[in-house]
PDB file of C-alpha atoms in Angstrom:
ATOM      1  CA  UNK A   1      -1.303  -2.398 -24.338  1.00 55.00           C
ATOM      2  CA  UNK A   2      -2.647   1.142 -24.123  1.00 57.00           C
ATOM      3  CA  UNK A   3      -6.236  -0.145 -24.013  1.00 50.00           C
ATOM      4  CA  UNK A   4      -5.359  -2.529 -21.181  1.00 42.00           C
ATOM      5  CA  UNK A   5      -3.863   0.315 -19.132  1.00 41.00           C
ATOM      6  CA  UNK A   6      -6.960   2.468 -19.699  1.00 45.00           C
ATOM      7  CA  UNK A   7      -9.279  -0.367 -18.663  1.00 41.00           C
ATOM      8  CA  UNK A   8      -7.231  -1.104 -15.527  1.00 40.00           C
ATOM      9  CA  UNK A   9      -7.103   2.559 -14.544  1.00 43.00           C
ATOM     10  CA  UNK A  10     -10.867   2.850 -15.068  1.00 46.00           C
ATOM     11  CA  UNK A  11     -11.534  -0.136 -12.810  1.00 44.00           C
ATOM     12  CA  UNK A  12      -9.186   1.174 -10.128  1.00 44.00           C
ATOM     13  CA  UNK A  13     -10.655   4.689 -10.221  1.00 44.00           C
ATOM     14  CA  UNK A  14     -14.241   3.409 -10.015  1.00 46.00           C
ATOM     15  CA  UNK A  15     -13.388   1.204  -7.049  1.00 46.00           C
ATOM     16  CA  UNK A  16     -11.430   3.823  -5.111  1.00 47.00           C
ATOM     17  CA  UNK A  17     -13.800   6.681  -5.893  1.00 59.00           C
ATOM     18  CA  UNK A  18     -16.663   5.115  -3.956  1.00 73.00           C
ATOM     19  CA  UNK A  19     -14.607   4.593  -0.793  1.00 92.00           C
ATOM     20  CA  UNK A  20     -15.459   6.587   2.307  1.00 96.00           C
ATOM     21  CA  UNK A  21     -12.848   9.248   3.012  1.00 96.00           C
ATOM     22  CA  UNK A  22     -11.626  10.228   6.467  1.00 96.00           C
ATOM     23  CA  UNK A  23     -13.319  13.618   6.018  1.00 95.00           C
ATOM     24  CA  UNK A  24     -16.648  12.004   5.119  1.00 96.00           C
ATOM     25  CA  UNK A  25     -16.360   9.684   8.122  1.00 97.00           C
ATOM     26  CA  UNK A  26     -15.736  12.660  10.436  1.00 96.00           C
ATOM     27  CA  UNK A  27     -18.557  14.645   8.842  1.00 95.00           C
ATOM     28  CA  UNK A  28     -21.019  11.834   9.581  1.00 96.00           C
ATOM     29  CA  UNK A  29     -19.861  10.944  13.090  1.00 95.00           C
ATOM     30  CA  UNK A  30     -19.268  14.501  14.343  1.00 95.00           C
ATOM     31  CA  UNK A  31     -20.163  17.134  11.784  1.00 93.00           C
ATOM     32  CA  UNK A  32     -23.728  16.061  11.054  1.00 93.00           C
ATOM     33  CA  UNK A  33     -24.757  16.729  14.664  1.00 92.00           C
ATOM     34  CA  UNK A  34     -23.249  20.221  14.472  1.00 93.00           C
ATOM     35  CA  UNK A  35     -24.937  20.785  11.114  1.00 92.00           C
ATOM     36  CA  UNK A  36     -28.342  19.901  12.600  1.00 90.00           C
ATOM     37  CA  UNK A  37     -27.891  21.924  15.795  1.00 90.00           C
ATOM     38  CA  UNK A  38     -26.701  24.972  13.868  1.00 92.00           C
ATOM     39  CA  UNK A  39     -29.250  24.756  11.069  1.00 91.00           C
ATOM     40  CA  UNK A  40     -26.509  24.565   8.456  1.00 89.00           C
ATOM     41  CA  UNK A  41     -27.077  23.452   4.883  1.00 89.00           C
ATOM     42  CA  UNK A  42     -25.792  20.171   3.552  1.00 90.00           C
ATOM     43  CA  UNK A  43     -22.115  20.192   2.622  1.00 91.00           C
ATOM     44  CA  UNK A  44     -21.660  21.176  -1.016  1.00 93.00           C
ATOM     45  CA  UNK A  45     -21.222  18.211  -3.345  1.00 95.00           C
ATOM     46  CA  UNK A  46     -23.196  15.755  -1.185  1.00 96.00           C
ATOM     47  CA  UNK A  47     -26.749  14.735  -0.472  1.00 96.00           C
ATOM     48  CA  UNK A  48     -28.554  12.299   1.797  1.00 95.00           C
ATOM     49  CA  UNK A  49     -31.124   9.706   0.915  1.00 96.00           C
ATOM     50  CA  UNK A  50     -33.310   8.889   3.908  1.00 96.00           C
ATOM     51  CA  UNK A  51     -33.721   5.126   4.115  1.00 95.00           C
ATOM     52  CA  UNK A  52     -35.910   4.307   7.112  1.00 95.00           C
ATOM     53  CA  UNK A  53     -36.189   4.465  10.880  1.00 95.00           C
ATOM     54  CA  UNK A  54     -36.877   1.348  12.897  1.00 94.00           C
ATOM     55  CA  UNK A  55     -37.171   0.795  16.599  1.00 92.00           C
ATOM     56  CA  UNK A  56     -38.449  -1.212  19.496  1.00 92.00           C
ATOM     57  CA  UNK A  57     -41.016  -0.200  22.064  1.00 92.00           C
ATOM     58  CA  UNK A  58     -40.213  -0.769  25.708  1.00 92.00           C
ATOM     59  CA  UNK A  59     -42.628  -0.112  28.561  1.00 91.00           C
ATOM     60  CA  UNK A  60     -41.721   3.564  28.932  1.00 92.00           C
ATOM     61  CA  UNK A  61     -39.538   4.448  25.937  1.00 91.00           C
ATOM     62  CA  UNK A  62     -38.357   3.507  22.458  1.00 93.00           C
ATOM     63  CA  UNK A  63     -34.950   2.759  21.005  1.00 92.00           C
ATOM     64  CA  UNK A  64     -34.784   3.808  17.363  1.00 94.00           C
ATOM     65  CA  UNK A  65     -32.218   3.607  14.615  1.00 95.00           C
ATOM     66  CA  UNK A  66     -32.498   5.916  11.629  1.00 96.00           C
ATOM     67  CA  UNK A  67     -30.579   5.146   8.437  1.00 97.00           C
ATOM     68  CA  UNK A  68     -29.398   7.662   5.843  1.00 97.00           C
ATOM     69  CA  UNK A  69     -27.137   7.079   2.878  1.00 97.00           C
ATOM     70  CA  UNK A  70     -24.595   9.714   1.934  1.00 97.00           C
ATOM     71  CA  UNK A  71     -24.043  10.279  -1.785  1.00 96.00           C
ATOM     72  CA  UNK A  72     -21.571  12.391  -3.650  1.00 96.00           C
ATOM     73  CA  UNK A  73     -23.276  14.415  -6.362  1.00 94.00           C
ATOM     74  CA  UNK A  74     -23.435  12.567  -9.680  1.00 92.00           C
ATOM     75  CA  UNK A  75     -22.782   9.159  -8.071  1.00 94.00           C
ATOM     76  CA  UNK A  76     -25.329   6.357  -7.864  1.00 93.00           C
ATOM     77  CA  UNK A  77     -23.725   4.356  -5.052  1.00 94.00           C
ATOM     78  CA  UNK A  78     -23.543   5.804  -1.527  1.00 96.00           C
ATOM     79  CA  UNK A  79     -20.098   6.595  -0.170  1.00 96.00           C
ATOM     80  CA  UNK A  80     -21.296   5.804   3.379  1.00 97.00           C
ATOM     81  CA  UNK A  81     -24.337   5.004   5.492  1.00 97.00           C
ATOM     82  CA  UNK A  82     -25.211   6.942   8.630  1.00 97.00           C
ATOM     83  CA  UNK A  83     -26.910   5.186  11.543  1.00 97.00           C
ATOM     84  CA  UNK A  84     -28.449   7.465  14.144  1.00 96.00           C
ATOM     85  CA  UNK A  85     -29.139   5.733  17.466  1.00 94.00           C
ATOM     86  CA  UNK A  86     -31.866   7.420  19.544  1.00 94.00           C
ATOM     87  CA  UNK A  87     -33.617   6.787  22.817  1.00 92.00           C
ATOM     88  CA  UNK A  88     -36.932   8.582  23.390  1.00 91.00           C
ATOM     89  CA  UNK A  89     -36.824   8.885  27.204  1.00 93.00           C
ATOM     90  CA  UNK A  90     -33.433  10.620  27.246  1.00 93.00           C
ATOM     91  CA  UNK A  91     -31.544  12.965  24.974  1.00 90.00           C
ATOM     92  CA  UNK A  92     -29.305  10.091  23.884  1.00 92.00           C
ATOM     93  CA  UNK A  93     -28.342  10.324  20.217  1.00 94.00           C
ATOM     94  CA  UNK A  94     -25.274   8.744  18.648  1.00 95.00           C
ATOM     95  CA  UNK A  95     -24.047   8.993  15.066  1.00 96.00           C
ATOM     96  CA  UNK A  96     -22.405   5.888  13.604  1.00 96.00           C
ATOM     97  CA  UNK A  97     -20.815   5.732  10.162  1.00 97.00           C
ATOM     98  CA  UNK A  98     -20.888   2.535   8.153  1.00 97.00           C
ATOM     99  CA  UNK A  99     -18.168   3.068   5.538  1.00 98.00           C
ATOM    100  CA  UNK A 100     -18.431   2.015   1.922  1.00 97.00           C
ATOM    101  CA  UNK A 101     -17.511  -1.648   1.591  1.00 96.00           C
ATOM    102  CA  UNK A 102     -14.276  -0.919  -0.310  1.00 95.00           C
ATOM    103  CA  UNK A 103     -12.951   1.604   2.209  1.00 96.00           C
ATOM    104  CA  UNK A 104      -9.532   1.178   3.758  1.00 96.00           C
ATOM    105  CA  UNK A 105      -8.953  -1.387   6.488  1.00 96.00           C
ATOM    106  CA  UNK A 106      -7.821   1.465   8.763  1.00 97.00           C
ATOM    107  CA  UNK A 107     -11.141   3.263   8.349  1.00 97.00           C
ATOM    108  CA  UNK A 108     -13.048   0.023   8.917  1.00 97.00           C
ATOM    109  CA  UNK A 109     -11.102  -0.571  12.133  1.00 97.00           C
ATOM    110  CA  UNK A 110     -11.945   2.943  13.307  1.00 97.00           C
ATOM    111  CA  UNK A 111     -15.601   2.312  12.471  1.00 97.00           C
ATOM    112  CA  UNK A 112     -15.536  -0.967  14.419  1.00 96.00           C
ATOM    113  CA  UNK A 113     -13.973   0.668  17.478  1.00 96.00           C
ATOM    114  CA  UNK A 114     -16.474   3.546  17.360  1.00 96.00           C
ATOM    115  CA  UNK A 115     -19.374   1.127  16.985  1.00 95.00           C
ATOM    116  CA  UNK A 116     -18.200  -1.065  19.872  1.00 96.00           C
ATOM    117  CA  UNK A 117     -17.794   2.058  22.022  1.00 94.00           C
ATOM    118  CA  UNK A 118     -21.414   3.020  21.274  1.00 91.00           C
ATOM    119  CA  UNK A 119     -22.520  -0.540  22.050  1.00 92.00           C
ATOM    120  CA  UNK A 120     -20.421  -0.779  25.210  1.00 92.00           C
ATOM    121  CA  UNK A 121     -23.310  -2.016  27.356  1.00 92.00           C
ATOM    122  CA  UNK A 122     -24.260  -4.741  24.854  1.00 93.00           C
ATOM    123  CA  UNK A 123     -23.197  -8.349  25.203  1.00 95.00           C
ATOM    124  CA  UNK A 124     -20.174  -9.410  23.158  1.00 95.00           C
ATOM    125  CA  UNK A 125     -22.445 -11.653  21.079  1.00 96.00           C
ATOM    126  CA  UNK A 126     -24.843  -8.759  20.429  1.00 94.00           C
ATOM    127  CA  UNK A 127     -21.973  -6.523  19.311  1.00 94.00           C
ATOM    128  CA  UNK A 128     -20.598  -9.238  17.018  1.00 95.00           C
ATOM    129  CA  UNK A 129     -23.976  -9.901  15.387  1.00 96.00           C
ATOM    130  CA  UNK A 130     -24.716  -6.193  14.964  1.00 95.00           C
ATOM    131  CA  UNK A 131     -21.238  -5.551  13.545  1.00 96.00           C
ATOM    132  CA  UNK A 132     -21.802  -8.321  11.009  1.00 96.00           C
ATOM    133  CA  UNK A 133     -25.057  -6.635   9.994  1.00 95.00           C
ATOM    134  CA  UNK A 134     -23.199  -3.335   9.552  1.00 95.00           C
ATOM    135  CA  UNK A 135     -20.787  -5.055   7.187  1.00 96.00           C
ATOM    136  CA  UNK A 136     -23.730  -6.563   5.285  1.00 96.00           C
ATOM    137  CA  UNK A 137     -25.421  -3.163   5.048  1.00 95.00           C
ATOM    138  CA  UNK A 138     -22.199  -1.784   3.594  1.00 95.00           C
ATOM    139  CA  UNK A 139     -21.839  -4.642   1.156  1.00 95.00           C
ATOM    140  CA  UNK A 140     -25.427  -4.415  -0.090  1.00 94.00           C
ATOM    141  CA  UNK A 141     -25.204  -0.615  -0.376  1.00 93.00           C
ATOM    142  CA  UNK A 142     -22.096  -0.863  -2.527  1.00 91.00           C
ATOM    143  CA  UNK A 143     -23.752  -3.058  -5.172  1.00 89.00           C
ATOM    144  CA  UNK A 144     -25.257  -1.547  -8.301  1.00 76.00           C
TER     145      UNK A 144
END
């Protein structure tokens, strides 16, 4: 019985440890911009892995999306993914957090609302497809 309890607690702690916290979500959606503008160091206990930046060329500007994964020190699975929306002909920059796949439904709802707010000018179909891709990014990032 004792072994069963230890195994169950281990599974639960592994699953909940990787979840995105409210603080991490706020750090990515608000704090990262302040960190960059102020030249501050990365928050202790975390590091980023730069993934890639992709975009589309239009006649006079580009729309780009940069992806970074946020890791807690000593963890091999990211606790969140940061999407940075940019437009080259304006100063438009927006920071979107894609939570870890196992994060709370409340945090996922907040992420969805924030994403839809950023994509306000998009068609409803475009928002739905992009949101589905965000969920897939989260799912794939959470796999070992």
